[in-house]
XYZ file of C-alpha atoms in Angstrom:
596
model
C -116.386 -73.980 53.631
C -120.005 -73.813 52.434
C -122.966 -72.803 54.587
C -124.130 -76.322 55.598
C -120.545 -77.140 56.603
C -120.313 -74.017 58.753
C -123.553 -74.918 60.501
C -122.236 -78.407 61.224
C -119.031 -76.963 62.688
C -121.173 -74.721 64.882
C -123.210 -77.700 66.064
C -120.026 -79.544 66.958
C -118.896 -76.565 69.059
C -122.337 -76.412 70.691
C -122.072 -80.064 71.695
C -118.720 -79.431 73.395
C -120.362 -76.880 75.715
C -123.691 -78.675 76.163
C -125.552 -75.892 74.334
C -128.908 -76.894 72.843
C -129.563 -73.745 70.807
C -127.213 -70.968 69.708
C -128.365 -67.442 68.854
C -126.480 -65.211 66.417
C -127.748 -61.603 66.100
C -126.824 -59.003 63.472
C -124.786 -56.852 65.823
C -121.362 -55.944 67.151
C -120.197 -54.983 70.680
C -121.647 -51.489 70.137
C -125.082 -52.503 68.819
C -124.303 -50.839 65.500
C -126.589 -51.052 62.487
C -123.716 -51.519 60.041
C -121.097 -53.772 61.573
C -117.476 -54.241 60.607
C -116.672 -57.528 58.816
C -115.097 -58.766 62.054
C -118.556 -59.192 63.585
C -120.624 -60.148 60.540
C -121.024 -63.589 62.085
C -124.676 -64.071 61.143
C -123.911 -63.286 57.507
C -120.901 -65.606 57.448
C -122.798 -68.494 59.023
C -126.000 -68.175 56.982
C -125.155 -66.451 53.703
C -128.007 -63.978 54.291
C -126.739 -60.434 53.757
C -129.765 -58.380 54.856
C -129.065 -55.806 57.556
C -131.632 -57.256 59.987
C -131.965 -60.875 61.006
C -131.422 -63.341 63.839
C -130.057 -66.836 63.276
C -130.869 -69.674 65.657
C -129.229 -73.082 65.307
C -130.209 -76.223 67.233
C -129.044 -79.803 66.847
C -131.756 -80.508 64.311
C -132.957 -77.139 62.997
C -131.704 -73.764 61.837
C -133.880 -70.734 61.212
C -133.378 -67.098 60.353
C -135.925 -64.513 61.519
C -136.271 -61.317 59.519
C -138.964 -58.788 58.605
C -140.936 -58.193 55.425
C -138.260 -55.970 53.879
C -136.146 -59.078 53.373
C -138.622 -61.891 52.634
C -137.762 -62.109 48.935
C -134.046 -61.688 49.552
C -134.152 -64.296 52.323
C -135.839 -66.866 50.104
C -133.132 -66.475 47.482
C -130.086 -66.403 49.752
C -131.131 -69.189 52.137
C -132.162 -71.624 49.398
C -130.212 -74.881 49.767
C -128.505 -73.793 52.992
C -130.568 -75.926 55.358
C -131.672 -72.738 57.113
C -135.375 -71.957 57.030
C -136.693 -68.433 56.541
C -138.877 -67.422 59.479
C -141.069 -64.502 58.447
C -141.688 -61.990 61.230
C -145.319 -60.952 61.297
C -144.673 -57.718 63.198
C -141.644 -55.558 62.286
C -139.023 -55.325 65.083
C -140.909 -57.870 67.215
C -138.587 -60.482 68.814
C -140.647 -63.421 67.554
C -137.624 -65.713 67.699
C -137.758 -65.458 71.499
C -141.243 -66.993 71.577
C -139.995 -69.788 69.333
C -137.169 -70.496 71.771
C -139.605 -70.562 74.684
C -141.805 -73.047 72.840
C -138.999 -75.325 71.683
C -136.465 -75.460 74.514
C -137.022 -77.602 77.587
C -136.056 -77.331 81.231
C -132.355 -77.930 81.845
C -131.318 -76.982 78.324
C -128.997 -74.076 77.499
C -129.302 -71.210 75.044
C -125.884 -69.958 74.023
C -124.788 -66.634 72.563
C -121.771 -64.345 72.510
C -122.397 -61.913 75.364
C -120.215 -59.272 73.730
C -122.670 -58.710 70.863
C -125.958 -59.082 72.761
C -127.158 -56.073 74.721
C -128.330 -56.148 78.321
C -131.888 -55.366 77.193
C -131.883 -58.247 74.720
C -130.433 -60.683 77.259
C -133.040 -59.707 79.831
C -135.831 -60.354 77.356
C -134.422 -63.823 76.749
C -134.144 -64.398 80.479
C -137.732 -63.281 81.155
C -139.094 -65.641 78.530
C -136.825 -68.629 79.119
C -136.128 -68.723 82.870
C -139.722 -69.721 83.770
C -139.259 -72.679 81.412
C -136.080 -73.732 83.225
C -133.847 -72.799 80.281
C -130.437 -71.375 81.181
C -128.449 -68.697 79.336
C -124.788 -69.234 78.462
C -123.195 -66.018 77.198
C -119.561 -67.057 77.521
C -118.657 -68.236 74.057
C -118.236 -66.997 70.535
C -118.442 -70.493 69.105
C -117.152 -69.526 65.649
C -113.696 -68.632 66.989
C -112.137 -72.033 66.337
C -113.421 -72.618 62.783
C -113.739 -69.121 61.253
C -110.131 -69.283 60.139
C -109.980 -66.208 57.903
C -112.017 -63.988 60.200
C -111.306 -60.274 59.516
C -109.328 -58.285 62.062
C -110.722 -55.447 64.172
C -110.576 -52.350 61.900
C -108.226 -49.479 62.675
C -108.827 -46.642 60.218
C -107.361 -43.158 60.610
C -109.145 -41.032 63.205
C -109.465 -37.324 62.419
C -110.845 -34.226 64.104
C -114.226 -32.967 62.926
C -113.919 -29.195 62.603
C -116.207 -26.984 64.671
C -116.959 -25.113 61.430
C -119.108 -28.146 60.568
C -119.968 -29.461 64.039
C -121.158 -26.075 65.309
C -120.286 -26.943 68.918
C -116.946 -27.606 70.586
C -115.859 -30.838 72.224
C -115.459 -28.989 75.526
C -119.022 -27.675 75.404
C -120.409 -31.108 74.669
C -118.513 -32.656 77.576
C -119.738 -29.827 79.802
C -123.332 -30.603 78.842
C -122.825 -34.295 79.593
C -121.459 -33.380 83.019
C -124.484 -31.161 83.632
C -126.568 -34.228 82.878
C -124.487 -36.278 85.355
C -125.220 -33.735 88.071
C -128.911 -33.522 87.211
C -129.239 -37.308 87.110
C -127.280 -37.782 90.321
C -124.638 -40.143 88.967
C -120.864 -39.994 88.985
C -120.080 -41.222 85.473
C -121.591 -42.442 82.207
C -120.296 -45.088 79.818
C -120.934 -44.355 76.127
C -120.960 -47.419 73.890
C -122.729 -46.372 70.653
C -120.118 -45.334 68.101
C -121.993 -42.342 66.680
C -122.555 -40.971 70.182
C -118.819 -41.069 70.850
C -117.937 -39.526 67.486
C -120.443 -36.715 68.063
C -119.274 -36.035 71.632
C -115.574 -35.865 70.790
C -115.946 -34.187 67.379
C -114.005 -36.942 65.667
C -114.687 -39.127 62.652
C -113.104 -42.262 61.137
C -113.930 -45.123 58.767
C -113.973 -48.311 60.850
C -117.476 -49.184 59.675
C -118.750 -49.013 56.109
C -121.035 -46.028 55.435
C -120.842 -44.648 58.999
C -117.830 -42.356 59.698
C -117.104 -43.718 63.172
C -114.356 -45.585 65.007
C -114.529 -48.524 67.393
C -114.139 -47.163 70.893
C -115.735 -46.616 74.293
C -116.002 -43.381 76.249
C -116.146 -43.089 80.035
C -117.085 -39.610 81.239
C -116.833 -38.794 84.946
C -117.167 -35.513 86.802
C -113.378 -35.148 86.853
C -111.991 -36.983 83.809
C -112.715 -38.534 80.419
C -111.256 -41.837 79.248
C -111.465 -42.694 75.548
C -110.699 -46.346 74.820
C -109.598 -46.261 71.190
C -105.805 -46.735 70.936
C -103.091 -44.082 71.269
C -101.454 -45.103 67.992
C -104.631 -44.136 66.116
C -104.463 -40.490 67.174
C -102.109 -38.033 65.459
C -100.094 -35.594 67.609
C -102.254 -32.556 66.799
C -105.512 -34.282 67.731
C -103.832 -35.840 70.756
C -102.842 -32.383 72.029
C -106.392 -31.081 71.498
C -107.861 -34.034 73.381
C -105.416 -33.532 76.257
C -106.365 -29.858 76.437
C -110.022 -30.878 76.743
C -109.215 -33.368 79.505
C -109.578 -36.531 77.407
C -107.176 -39.381 78.210
C -106.653 -41.861 75.354
C -106.295 -45.557 76.188
C -106.328 -48.834 74.274
C -109.621 -50.284 73.087
C -109.111 -53.471 75.091
C -108.472 -51.596 78.345
C -112.147 -50.791 78.798
C -112.855 -54.131 80.478
C -110.193 -53.497 83.146
C -111.524 -49.968 83.661
C -115.029 -51.307 84.272
C -113.770 -53.960 86.679
C -111.866 -51.254 88.589
C -114.691 -48.708 88.610
C -115.120 -47.594 92.253
C -117.891 -49.430 94.065
C -118.613 -46.198 95.955
C -119.621 -44.369 92.758
C -122.655 -44.767 90.527
C -122.218 -45.453 86.824
C -124.938 -44.664 84.255
C -125.315 -47.302 81.530
C -127.749 -47.653 78.660
C -129.212 -51.194 78.643
C -129.909 -50.854 74.910
C -126.202 -50.581 74.064
C -124.335 -52.053 77.063
C -123.263 -55.590 76.220
C -124.295 -58.451 78.458
C -120.580 -59.241 78.799
C -119.924 -55.775 80.274
C -122.917 -56.116 82.567
C -121.389 -59.287 83.993
C -118.048 -57.496 84.433
C -119.853 -54.778 86.398
C -121.448 -57.224 88.833
C -121.593 -55.680 92.294
C -121.187 -52.103 91.004
C -123.738 -49.344 91.591
C -125.380 -48.990 88.163
C -128.090 -46.611 87.050
C -129.797 -47.905 83.947
C -130.903 -44.979 81.847
C -130.946 -43.927 78.205
C -127.808 -42.220 76.976
C -127.963 -38.413 77.289
C -126.188 -38.022 73.952
C -129.079 -39.447 71.942
C -131.236 -36.337 72.291
C -128.281 -33.922 72.250
C -127.156 -35.339 68.916
C -130.494 -35.622 67.172
C -131.437 -31.943 67.672
C -129.246 -30.212 65.109
C -127.727 -26.813 65.865
C -127.905 -23.796 63.540
C -124.541 -24.567 61.949
C -125.514 -28.154 61.156
C -128.868 -27.039 59.736
C -127.174 -24.462 57.503
C -124.854 -27.152 56.150
C -127.739 -29.587 55.678
C -129.470 -27.052 53.428
C -126.300 -26.522 51.405
C -125.387 -30.190 51.036
C -128.791 -30.970 49.513
C -128.032 -28.619 46.615
C -124.793 -30.322 45.569
C -126.274 -33.777 46.161
C -129.074 -32.754 43.795
C -126.463 -31.838 41.180
C -124.951 -35.327 41.409
C -128.366 -36.945 40.949
C -129.161 -34.650 38.014
C -125.993 -35.764 36.250
C -126.775 -39.400 36.975
C -130.283 -39.248 35.529
C -129.160 -37.226 32.510
C -126.509 -39.841 31.829
C -129.055 -42.638 32.243
C -131.595 -41.066 29.892
C -128.954 -40.422 27.233
C -127.426 -43.888 27.518
C -130.749 -45.733 27.266
C -131.381 -44.081 23.905
C -128.751 -46.320 22.331
C -127.931 -49.185 24.708
C -128.813 -50.935 27.966
C -127.483 -50.297 31.478
C -127.171 -52.611 34.482
C -128.297 -51.781 38.009
C -124.693 -52.049 39.208
C -123.523 -49.538 36.590
C -126.057 -47.031 37.891
C -124.822 -47.448 41.461
C -121.206 -46.988 40.376
C -121.994 -43.960 38.218
C -123.932 -42.272 41.021
C -121.048 -42.740 43.457
C -118.727 -41.229 40.839
C -120.988 -38.212 40.284
C -121.220 -37.648 44.029
C -117.454 -37.993 44.193
C -117.158 -34.913 41.981
C -118.824 -32.814 44.671
C -116.817 -30.891 47.236
C -116.264 -32.547 50.662
C -117.706 -35.920 49.567
C -116.554 -38.837 51.745
C -118.520 -41.829 50.450
C -121.961 -43.418 50.394
C -124.183 -43.212 53.480
C -125.554 -46.711 52.772
C -125.408 -49.220 49.895
C -127.450 -47.752 47.046
C -130.719 -49.579 46.310
C -131.085 -49.701 42.526
C -134.200 -51.730 41.751
C -135.497 -52.062 38.178
C -139.067 -53.265 37.720
C -139.539 -56.375 39.925
C -136.315 -55.776 41.840
C -137.753 -52.486 43.053
C -140.305 -54.502 45.033
C -137.473 -55.967 47.145
C -137.403 -53.202 49.729
C -133.714 -53.417 50.668
C -132.515 -54.918 47.408
C -128.798 -54.783 46.618
C -127.690 -55.365 43.041
C -124.783 -57.750 42.510
C -122.782 -57.895 39.241
C -123.460 -61.578 38.644
C -127.253 -61.412 38.832
C -128.421 -57.801 38.592
C -131.074 -56.628 36.157
C -130.408 -54.866 32.855
C -132.439 -51.740 32.141
C -133.867 -50.605 28.828
C -136.040 -47.626 27.947
C -139.177 -48.997 29.594
C -140.589 -49.729 33.031
C -139.826 -48.217 36.442
C -136.573 -47.678 38.304
C -136.429 -47.185 42.096
C -133.208 -45.527 43.270
C -132.626 -45.072 47.013
C -129.199 -43.656 47.817
C -127.281 -41.259 49.979
C -123.960 -39.543 50.423
C -121.657 -38.739 53.304
C -120.144 -35.275 53.088
C -118.103 -33.392 55.655
C -120.979 -30.910 55.663
C -123.875 -33.340 55.973
C -125.492 -36.681 55.266
C -128.066 -37.256 52.514
C -130.699 -39.928 51.883
C -133.046 -39.642 48.906
C -135.296 -41.989 46.972
C -136.711 -41.287 43.549
C -138.847 -43.604 41.457
C -138.695 -42.712 37.769
C -140.308 -43.797 34.524
C -138.012 -45.134 31.837
C -140.920 -45.438 29.385
C -144.237 -47.227 28.790
C -145.754 -46.945 32.262
C -149.226 -48.279 32.998
C -152.267 -46.606 34.501
C -151.886 -48.851 37.577
C -148.285 -47.763 38.084
C -149.220 -44.094 37.809
C -152.100 -44.527 40.240
C -149.898 -46.251 42.799
C -147.156 -43.635 42.375
C -149.662 -40.840 42.890
C -151.097 -42.462 46.024
C -147.570 -42.641 47.460
C -146.879 -39.020 46.518
C -150.135 -37.835 48.109
C -149.043 -39.455 51.377
C -145.581 -37.918 51.165
C -147.110 -34.488 50.569
C -149.558 -34.911 53.472
C -146.710 -35.632 55.886
C -144.592 -32.814 54.428
C -147.426 -30.323 55.030
C -148.315 -31.528 58.531
C -148.812 -29.029 61.335
C -149.013 -30.574 64.763
C -148.789 -29.698 68.465
C -145.582 -30.173 70.413
C -145.513 -33.613 71.984
C -146.782 -35.385 68.870
C -145.039 -38.696 68.247
C -144.018 -40.457 65.061
C -146.779 -43.062 65.271
C -149.398 -40.315 65.188
C -147.881 -38.703 62.107
C -147.143 -41.963 60.275
C -150.836 -42.375 59.438
C -150.772 -39.227 57.298
C -148.409 -40.890 54.835
C -150.460 -44.101 54.568
C -153.998 -42.744 54.467
C -154.427 -42.675 50.672
C -153.005 -46.173 50.237
C -155.212 -47.456 53.058
C -158.301 -46.077 51.346
C -157.512 -48.404 48.430
C -156.732 -51.398 50.652
C -152.965 -50.980 50.099
C -150.031 -50.588 52.477
C -146.248 -50.858 52.767
C -144.235 -52.982 55.179
C -141.666 -50.544 56.522
C -141.620 -47.420 58.637
C -142.257 -44.090 56.949
C -139.131 -42.399 58.261
C -136.018 -42.388 60.423
C -133.774 -39.773 61.966
C -130.637 -38.772 60.062
C -127.251 -37.869 61.534
C -124.934 -35.022 60.527
C -121.939 -36.636 58.795
C -122.799 -39.597 60.985
C -125.190 -42.545 60.793
C -127.803 -42.135 58.085
C -130.223 -44.057 60.314
C -130.225 -42.210 63.623
C -132.511 -42.475 66.618
C -134.624 -41.854 68.409
C -137.343 -40.220 66.285
C -139.023 -41.306 63.079
C -142.397 -42.272 61.655
C -143.641 -45.787 62.414
C -146.964 -47.549 62.811
C -146.215 -48.775 66.324
C -145.589 -46.643 69.404
C -143.634 -49.592 70.848
C -140.567 -48.500 68.878
C -138.646 -45.309 69.651
C -139.453 -44.040 66.170
C -143.138 -44.366 66.922
C -143.202 -42.950 70.457
C -140.602 -40.162 70.334
C -142.074 -36.669 70.099
C -140.789 -34.584 67.202
C -138.779 -31.521 68.253
C -137.383 -28.519 66.372
C -133.960 -29.326 64.935
C -134.667 -32.993 64.205
C -133.971 -34.155 60.634
C -136.107 -37.115 59.579
C -136.784 -38.986 56.360
C -140.257 -38.970 54.797
C -140.434 -42.069 52.585
C -143.757 -43.822 51.998
C -143.841 -46.528 49.349
C -145.769 -49.290 47.635
C -144.464 -52.613 46.362
C -146.042 -55.057 43.954
C -144.066 -58.279 44.229
C -142.245 -59.295 41.007
C -143.565 -56.219 39.182
C -142.317 -52.916 40.582
C -141.548 -50.869 43.661
C -142.391 -47.229 44.336
C -140.864 -45.040 47.038
C -140.462 -41.272 47.227
C -138.182 -39.901 49.937
C -137.207 -36.443 51.107
C -135.477 -35.396 54.306
C -137.509 -32.956 56.389
C -136.499 -30.630 59.228
C -138.824 -30.080 62.184
C -139.247 -26.345 62.860
C -141.388 -24.057 65.013
C -144.723 -23.164 63.419
C -146.904 -20.976 65.654
C -148.400 -20.612 69.101
C -152.161 -20.595 69.602
C -154.574 -20.757 72.515
C -154.309 -24.528 72.116
C -150.544 -24.775 72.433
C -147.306 -24.498 70.462
C -147.345 -26.041 67.007
C -144.593 -27.462 64.798
C -144.231 -28.152 61.077
C -141.684 -29.496 58.611
C -139.292 -27.810 56.192
C -138.296 -29.999 53.236
C -134.513 -30.176 52.839
C -134.000 -32.588 49.927
C -133.795 -30.943 46.504
C -134.469 -33.005 43.390
C -137.405 -33.251 40.967
C -140.219 -35.749 41.517
C -141.005 -37.540 38.260
C -144.051 -35.840 36.724
C -144.287 -38.596 34.079
C -145.512 -41.027 36.725
C -148.325 -38.796 37.942
C -152.026 -39.470 37.493
C -152.893 -35.785 37.584
C -156.627 -36.153 38.129
C -155.880 -37.799 41.486
C -154.124 -34.698 42.847
C -156.036 -31.938 44.590
C -155.305 -28.299 43.778
C -153.519 -27.993 47.110
C -151.303 -30.995 46.299
C -150.500 -29.611 42.847
C -149.544 -26.308 44.429
C -147.249 -28.076 46.893
C -145.525 -29.932 44.045
C -145.121 -26.774 41.962
C -143.762 -24.845 44.947
C -141.370 -27.693 45.720
C -140.029 -27.724 42.170
C -139.451 -23.974 42.364
C -137.461 -24.627 45.544
C -135.470 -27.329 43.709
C -134.571 -24.949 40.886
C -133.620 -22.168 43.295
C -131.195 -24.504 45.072
C -129.649 -26.372 42.136
C -129.629 -23.974 39.161
C -126.868 -21.706 40.578
C -124.526 -24.731 40.786
C -125.000 -25.829 37.160
C -122.408 -24.768 34.590
C -123.771 -26.380 31.416
C -126.789 -25.102 29.519
C -127.924 -28.679 28.853
C -128.132 -29.323 32.586
C -130.184 -26.179 33.155
C -132.571 -27.173 30.357
C -132.968 -30.647 31.867
C -133.732 -29.255 35.319
C -136.268 -26.717 34.059
C -137.996 -29.372 31.998
C -138.357 -31.719 34.985
C -139.571 -28.899 37.239
C -142.313 -27.591 34.959
C -145.594 -26.806 36.759
C -148.378 -29.379 36.738
């Protein structure tokens, strides 16, 4: 069944329920970033594989809204589908909602599957559409009857995450949540986000690609804990540990009955950003307190054990990258290499490292013009072939039992231009400025984001993505709430940085059809000093791998910036050299870390 045929089947189902427009988000019942194939409905209906996008289908039209990261990809994948690409002007802005308000009339219905739309999202739709007389219908997943080979709900093995890595016991975490219940004045909290549940219970799994989590819900009350995951997924040893910590395991599907039976005399805390609209309807008449999940901040501030492991994991991840780039340089001396080969080789080199569990996201391997596609993913049938010239952008990460990595390096393969070196240096200057920042407590990501863009802005240049995101510990590589973003509307922009937060620092520049440049390190927020003007914070760089000196325009760097780069490369050698066994590898590392 091709894409136009799927859209026609959807329209037929819409007609049966008198639905004028049908909305398909890029989400699952847990509002996950990476969703299991079971809920990749938007991708299946449209053919667009980008991680962010909203599909809207009416009787006559079909459009897909996405942000600038995916404009080039969207043009290619939607061509001939009958679905128009709707370019969002402001990242993360729900511009499709305004389109619905302008194009739907009184008495018409907007349909969507209430299980995959959050309460916050549904309320936004209601605020915009109710004054126009448009009704919401959240009852139906309209693809059910014609998505014949739809994947099943995943059920990977669930395993305990050792306290030697987690640094805090399950019992202590549950105790802290209960302290929050008491402080907030509620009787229970429902956790929906999969990484929050995995962190709380010190468990991991593989239900979702790249994120070591399992599909479940967690209901924590003052007296008991109910984990809706499935008894058959828990081995006897873990089951006994959970029982000892007061956790009762139930089936995934039983959560709906538990919500319906939740005592009307008690108050339940729910997070509107993750609670599905379907669950909100099930909880009608209950005493709800809408509040952000307490686990978000608990999880994002890493403890001393996690920080120690983060520092260690960067060393072995650097070894894997060193072996990848050595292999690439040697291979290009005699033959060509495809983007897909690079991705496969890197995964193999990481796989040689102790405690490696897989990629933390699909590697972005962009050669020359493909590097300008911000979230490009190489496919075997149409990927680029590299030779010993041009620029390669490689953004990748690994999941290890002892940490999560995310690193981008842009490297010269030969014959770079003055323009490329200038743009690379402008990006590096911004990355250094953010790395060196000292700032008072209470400073948010939007305030710091400007530091990374200032040198590009001076030349009338910019990049269309945020400068950084939080990173989990053997959890989601993209973790809230903090980050660096231009707008304080988003959590990444408004959240104040705190000691213990690990965040990416990744400014870039992209020249469409020519090349992309991005340099990314992970940085840890730490205490700096106290003065008469308050307590100050700074960043410690965690990522360890050389920055390509061949792409530098040295006369654009200040003495202070050169010193930062030289100091950083000394830090890289100190971390990676002790792990290298071959003299050739040591020579390569020293050569790429020479002072400028």
